[in-house]
PDB file of C-alpha atoms in Angstrom:
ATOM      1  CA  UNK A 876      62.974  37.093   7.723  1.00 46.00           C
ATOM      2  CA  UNK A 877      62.253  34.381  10.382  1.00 44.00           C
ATOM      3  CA  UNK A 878      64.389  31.067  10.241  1.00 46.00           C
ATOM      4  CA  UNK A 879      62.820  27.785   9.954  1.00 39.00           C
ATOM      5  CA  UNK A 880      63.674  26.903  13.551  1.00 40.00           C
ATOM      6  CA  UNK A 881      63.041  30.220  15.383  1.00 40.00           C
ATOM      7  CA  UNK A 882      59.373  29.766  13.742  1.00 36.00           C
ATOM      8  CA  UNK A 883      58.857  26.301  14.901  1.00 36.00           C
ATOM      9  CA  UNK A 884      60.361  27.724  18.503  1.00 39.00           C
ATOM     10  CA  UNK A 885      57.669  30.144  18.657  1.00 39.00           C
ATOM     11  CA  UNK A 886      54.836  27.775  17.503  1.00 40.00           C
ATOM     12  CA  UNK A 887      56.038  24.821  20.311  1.00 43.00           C
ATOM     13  CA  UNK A 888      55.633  28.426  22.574  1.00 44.00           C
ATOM     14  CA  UNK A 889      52.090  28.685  21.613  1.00 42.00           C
ATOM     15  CA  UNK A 890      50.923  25.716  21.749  1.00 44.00           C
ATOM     16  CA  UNK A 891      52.444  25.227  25.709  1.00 44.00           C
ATOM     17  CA  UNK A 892      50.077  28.535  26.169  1.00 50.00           C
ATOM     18  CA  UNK A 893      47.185  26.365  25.476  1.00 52.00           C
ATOM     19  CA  UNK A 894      47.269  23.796  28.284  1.00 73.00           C
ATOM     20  CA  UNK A 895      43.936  21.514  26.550  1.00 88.00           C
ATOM     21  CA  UNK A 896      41.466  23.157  29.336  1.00 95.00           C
ATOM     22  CA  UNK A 897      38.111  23.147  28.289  1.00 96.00           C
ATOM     23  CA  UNK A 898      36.620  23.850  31.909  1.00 97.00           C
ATOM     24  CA  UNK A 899      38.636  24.969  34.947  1.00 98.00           C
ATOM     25  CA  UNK A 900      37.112  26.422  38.037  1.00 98.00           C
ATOM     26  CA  UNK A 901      37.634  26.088  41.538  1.00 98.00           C
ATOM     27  CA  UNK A 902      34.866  26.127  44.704  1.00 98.00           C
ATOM     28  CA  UNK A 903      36.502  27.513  47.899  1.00 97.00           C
ATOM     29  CA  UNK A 904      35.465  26.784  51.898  1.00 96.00           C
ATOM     30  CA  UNK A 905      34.755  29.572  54.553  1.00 90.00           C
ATOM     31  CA  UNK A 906      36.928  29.056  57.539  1.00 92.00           C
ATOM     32  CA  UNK A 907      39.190  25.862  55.451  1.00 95.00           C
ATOM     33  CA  UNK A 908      36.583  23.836  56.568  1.00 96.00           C
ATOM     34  CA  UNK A 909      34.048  21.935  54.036  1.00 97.00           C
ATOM     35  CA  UNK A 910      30.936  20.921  55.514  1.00 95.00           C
ATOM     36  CA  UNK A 911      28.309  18.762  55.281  1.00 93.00           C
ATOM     37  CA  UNK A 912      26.074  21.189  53.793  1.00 92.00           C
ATOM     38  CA  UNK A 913      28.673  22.955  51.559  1.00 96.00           C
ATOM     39  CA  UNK A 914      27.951  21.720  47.884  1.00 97.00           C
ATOM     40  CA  UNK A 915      30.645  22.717  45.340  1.00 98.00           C
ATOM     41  CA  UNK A 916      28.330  23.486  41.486  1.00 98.00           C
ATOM     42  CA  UNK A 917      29.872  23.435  38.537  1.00 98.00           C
ATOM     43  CA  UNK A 918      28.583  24.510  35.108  1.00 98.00           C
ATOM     44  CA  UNK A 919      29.686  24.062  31.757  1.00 97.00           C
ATOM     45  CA  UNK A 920      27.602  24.585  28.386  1.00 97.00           C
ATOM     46  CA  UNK A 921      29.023  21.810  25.946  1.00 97.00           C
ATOM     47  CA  UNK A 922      29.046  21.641  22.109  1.00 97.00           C
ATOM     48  CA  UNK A 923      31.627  19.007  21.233  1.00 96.00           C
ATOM     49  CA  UNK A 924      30.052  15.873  21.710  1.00 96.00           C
ATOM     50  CA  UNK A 925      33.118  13.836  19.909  1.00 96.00           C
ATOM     51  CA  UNK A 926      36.396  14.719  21.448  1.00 96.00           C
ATOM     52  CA  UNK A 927      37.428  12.644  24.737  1.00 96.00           C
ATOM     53  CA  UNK A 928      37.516  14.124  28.012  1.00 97.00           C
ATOM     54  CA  UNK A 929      39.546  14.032  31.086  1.00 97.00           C
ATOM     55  CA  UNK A 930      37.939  14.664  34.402  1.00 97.00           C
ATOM     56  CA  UNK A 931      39.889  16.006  37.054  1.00 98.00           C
ATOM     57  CA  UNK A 932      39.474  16.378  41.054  1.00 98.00           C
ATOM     58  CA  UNK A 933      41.957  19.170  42.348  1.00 98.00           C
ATOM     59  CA  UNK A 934      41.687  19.272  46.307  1.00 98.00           C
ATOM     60  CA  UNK A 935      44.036  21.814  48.154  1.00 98.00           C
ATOM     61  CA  UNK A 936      44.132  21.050  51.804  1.00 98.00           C
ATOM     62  CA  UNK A 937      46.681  22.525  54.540  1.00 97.00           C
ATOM     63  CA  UNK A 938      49.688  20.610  55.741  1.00 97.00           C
ATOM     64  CA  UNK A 939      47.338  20.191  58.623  1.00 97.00           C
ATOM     65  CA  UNK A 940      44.834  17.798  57.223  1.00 96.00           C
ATOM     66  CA  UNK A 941      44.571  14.772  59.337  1.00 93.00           C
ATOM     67  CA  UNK A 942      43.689  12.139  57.100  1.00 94.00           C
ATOM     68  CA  UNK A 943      45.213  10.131  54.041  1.00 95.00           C
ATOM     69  CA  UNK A 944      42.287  10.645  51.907  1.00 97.00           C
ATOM     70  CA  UNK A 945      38.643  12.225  51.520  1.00 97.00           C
ATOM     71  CA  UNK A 946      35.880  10.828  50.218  1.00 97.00           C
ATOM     72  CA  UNK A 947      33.311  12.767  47.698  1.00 97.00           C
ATOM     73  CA  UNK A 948      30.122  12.356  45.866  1.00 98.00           C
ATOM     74  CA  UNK A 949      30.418  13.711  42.315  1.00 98.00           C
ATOM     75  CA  UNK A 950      26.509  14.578  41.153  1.00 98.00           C
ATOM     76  CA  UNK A 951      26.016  15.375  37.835  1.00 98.00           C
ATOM     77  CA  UNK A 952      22.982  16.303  35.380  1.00 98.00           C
ATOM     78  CA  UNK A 953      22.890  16.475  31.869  1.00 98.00           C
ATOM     79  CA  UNK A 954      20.982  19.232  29.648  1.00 98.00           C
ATOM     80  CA  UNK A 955      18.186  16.101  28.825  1.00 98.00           C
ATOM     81  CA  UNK A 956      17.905  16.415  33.040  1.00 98.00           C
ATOM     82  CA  UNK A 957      19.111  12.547  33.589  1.00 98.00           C
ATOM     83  CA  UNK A 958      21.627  12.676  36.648  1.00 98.00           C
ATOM     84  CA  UNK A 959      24.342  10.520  37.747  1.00 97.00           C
ATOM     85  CA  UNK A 960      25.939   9.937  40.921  1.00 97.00           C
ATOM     86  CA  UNK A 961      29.295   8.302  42.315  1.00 96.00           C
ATOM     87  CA  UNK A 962      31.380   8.220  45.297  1.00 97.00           C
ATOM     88  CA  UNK A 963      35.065   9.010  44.764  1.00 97.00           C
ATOM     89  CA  UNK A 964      37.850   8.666  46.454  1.00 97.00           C
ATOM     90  CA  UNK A 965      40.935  11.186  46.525  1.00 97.00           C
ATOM     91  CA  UNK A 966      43.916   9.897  47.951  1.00 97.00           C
ATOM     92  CA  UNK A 967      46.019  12.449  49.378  1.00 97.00           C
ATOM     93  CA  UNK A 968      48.557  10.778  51.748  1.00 96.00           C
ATOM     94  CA  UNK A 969      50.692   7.225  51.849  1.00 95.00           C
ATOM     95  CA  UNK A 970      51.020   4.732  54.630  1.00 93.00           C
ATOM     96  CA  UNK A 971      53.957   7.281  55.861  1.00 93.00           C
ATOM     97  CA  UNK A 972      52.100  10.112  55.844  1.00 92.00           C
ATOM     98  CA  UNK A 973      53.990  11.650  53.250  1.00 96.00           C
ATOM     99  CA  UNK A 974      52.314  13.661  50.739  1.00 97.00           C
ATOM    100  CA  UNK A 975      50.978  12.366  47.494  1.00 96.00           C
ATOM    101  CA  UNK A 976      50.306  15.699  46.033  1.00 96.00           C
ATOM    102  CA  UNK A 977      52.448  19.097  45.212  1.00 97.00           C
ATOM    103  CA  UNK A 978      53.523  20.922  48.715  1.00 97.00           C
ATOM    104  CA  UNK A 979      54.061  24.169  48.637  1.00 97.00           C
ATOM    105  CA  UNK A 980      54.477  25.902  51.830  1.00 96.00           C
ATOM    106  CA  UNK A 981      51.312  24.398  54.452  1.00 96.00           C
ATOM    107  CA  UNK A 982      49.667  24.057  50.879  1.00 97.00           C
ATOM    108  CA  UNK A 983      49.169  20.709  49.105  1.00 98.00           C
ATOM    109  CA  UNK A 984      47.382  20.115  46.010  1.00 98.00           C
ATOM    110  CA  UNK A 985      45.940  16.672  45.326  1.00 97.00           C
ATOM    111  CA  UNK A 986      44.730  15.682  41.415  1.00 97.00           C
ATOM    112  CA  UNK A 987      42.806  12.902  40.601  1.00 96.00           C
ATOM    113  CA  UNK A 988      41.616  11.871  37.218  1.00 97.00           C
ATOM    114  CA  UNK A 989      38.416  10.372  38.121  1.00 93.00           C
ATOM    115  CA  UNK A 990      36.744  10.045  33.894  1.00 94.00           C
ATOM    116  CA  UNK A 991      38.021   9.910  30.796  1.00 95.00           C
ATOM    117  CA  UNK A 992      35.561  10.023  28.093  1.00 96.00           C
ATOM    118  CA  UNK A 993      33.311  12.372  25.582  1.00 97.00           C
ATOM    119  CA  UNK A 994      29.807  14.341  26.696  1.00 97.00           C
ATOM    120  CA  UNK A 995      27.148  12.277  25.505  1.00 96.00           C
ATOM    121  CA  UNK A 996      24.688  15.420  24.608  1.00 97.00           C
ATOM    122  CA  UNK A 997      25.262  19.245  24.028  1.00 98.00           C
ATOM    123  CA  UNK A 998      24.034  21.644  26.097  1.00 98.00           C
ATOM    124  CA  UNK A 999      24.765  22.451  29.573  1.00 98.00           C
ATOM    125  CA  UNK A1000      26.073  20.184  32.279  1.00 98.00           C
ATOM    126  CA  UNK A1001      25.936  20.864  36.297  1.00 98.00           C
ATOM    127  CA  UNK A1002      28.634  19.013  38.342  1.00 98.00           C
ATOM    128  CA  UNK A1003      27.834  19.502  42.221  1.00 98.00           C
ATOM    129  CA  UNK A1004      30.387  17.640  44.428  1.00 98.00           C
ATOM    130  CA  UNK A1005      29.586  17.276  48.528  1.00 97.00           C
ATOM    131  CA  UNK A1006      31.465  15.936  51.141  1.00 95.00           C
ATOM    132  CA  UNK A1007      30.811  12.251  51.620  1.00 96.00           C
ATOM    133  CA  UNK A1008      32.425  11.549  55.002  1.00 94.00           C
ATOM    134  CA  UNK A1009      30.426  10.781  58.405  1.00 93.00           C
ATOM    135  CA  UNK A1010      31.987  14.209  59.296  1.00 94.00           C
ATOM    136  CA  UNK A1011      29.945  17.071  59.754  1.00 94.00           C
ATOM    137  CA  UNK A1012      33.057  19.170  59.161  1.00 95.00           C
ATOM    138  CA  UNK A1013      36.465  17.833  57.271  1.00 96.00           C
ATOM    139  CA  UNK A1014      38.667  20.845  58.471  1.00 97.00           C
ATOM    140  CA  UNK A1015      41.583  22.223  56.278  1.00 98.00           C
ATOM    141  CA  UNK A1016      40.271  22.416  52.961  1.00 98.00           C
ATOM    142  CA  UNK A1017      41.173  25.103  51.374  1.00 98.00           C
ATOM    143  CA  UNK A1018      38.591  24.457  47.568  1.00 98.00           C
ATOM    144  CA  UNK A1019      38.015  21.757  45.248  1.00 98.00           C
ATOM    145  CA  UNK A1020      38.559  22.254  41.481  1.00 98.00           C
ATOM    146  CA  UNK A1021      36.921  20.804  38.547  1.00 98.00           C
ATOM    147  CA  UNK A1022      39.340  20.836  35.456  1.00 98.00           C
ATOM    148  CA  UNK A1023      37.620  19.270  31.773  1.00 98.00           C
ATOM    149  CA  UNK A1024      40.699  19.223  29.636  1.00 96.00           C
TER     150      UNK A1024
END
């Protein structure tokens, strides 16, 4: 028979399996360049209209990357068709140049929490996020995630 304490062991296990993600998906760039014209879509059918939401930006760029930031619009229609759209910044870089985000190799991954809150409506929801420099082409990105925990 299992003891009180390897049961709860195995439970706190289980539970760290489940890491809250309702949506996760990542949009990757030909050549680690994102253009102008390259539109990362996202879609996601929602029934829980109650629960609060975090949004979150996950940019992987190369240790290359020559700026401290990059700037995106975040586009998104509900199932009723109504759309929404912001600029957002993700900071990826301090004054120093030092990385903000995890470095792995000539990898870094950037998060930003840009939302917190619950869908309004059920049904499906399309996120489409562009490049919103003056660039025509911000070179070393590697993708852009959406994560809905």
């Amino acid at each position: 028979m299992l003891s009180l304490s390897t049961v709860l062991v195995l439970l706190a296990f289980l539970q760290s399996c489940n890491d809250g993600a309702i949506y996760d998906s990542v949009h990757s760039f030909d050549e680690k360049s994102w253009g102008k014209q390259d539109t990362a879509v996202f879609k996601l059918d929602v029934q829980d209209t109650l629960s609060n939401r975090d949004f979150i930006l996950t940019l992987r760029t190369t240790t290359e990357y020559l700026y401290n930031n990059l700037w995106v619009y975040i586009m998104v229609t509900a199932p009723d068709g109504t759309t929404s759209k912001a600029a957002q910044m993700i900071p990826l870089a301090r004054p120093d140049g030092s990385w903000t985000g995890r470095v792995s190799g000539t990898l870094v991954e950037s998060r930003l929490r840009f939302d917190s809150k619950p869908f309004p409506i059920k049904g499906e929801y399309i996120f489409k996020i562009t490049n919103a420099t003056q660039q025509e082409e911000i070179p070393y990105v590697m993708d852009i995630g959406l994560r809905i925990e």
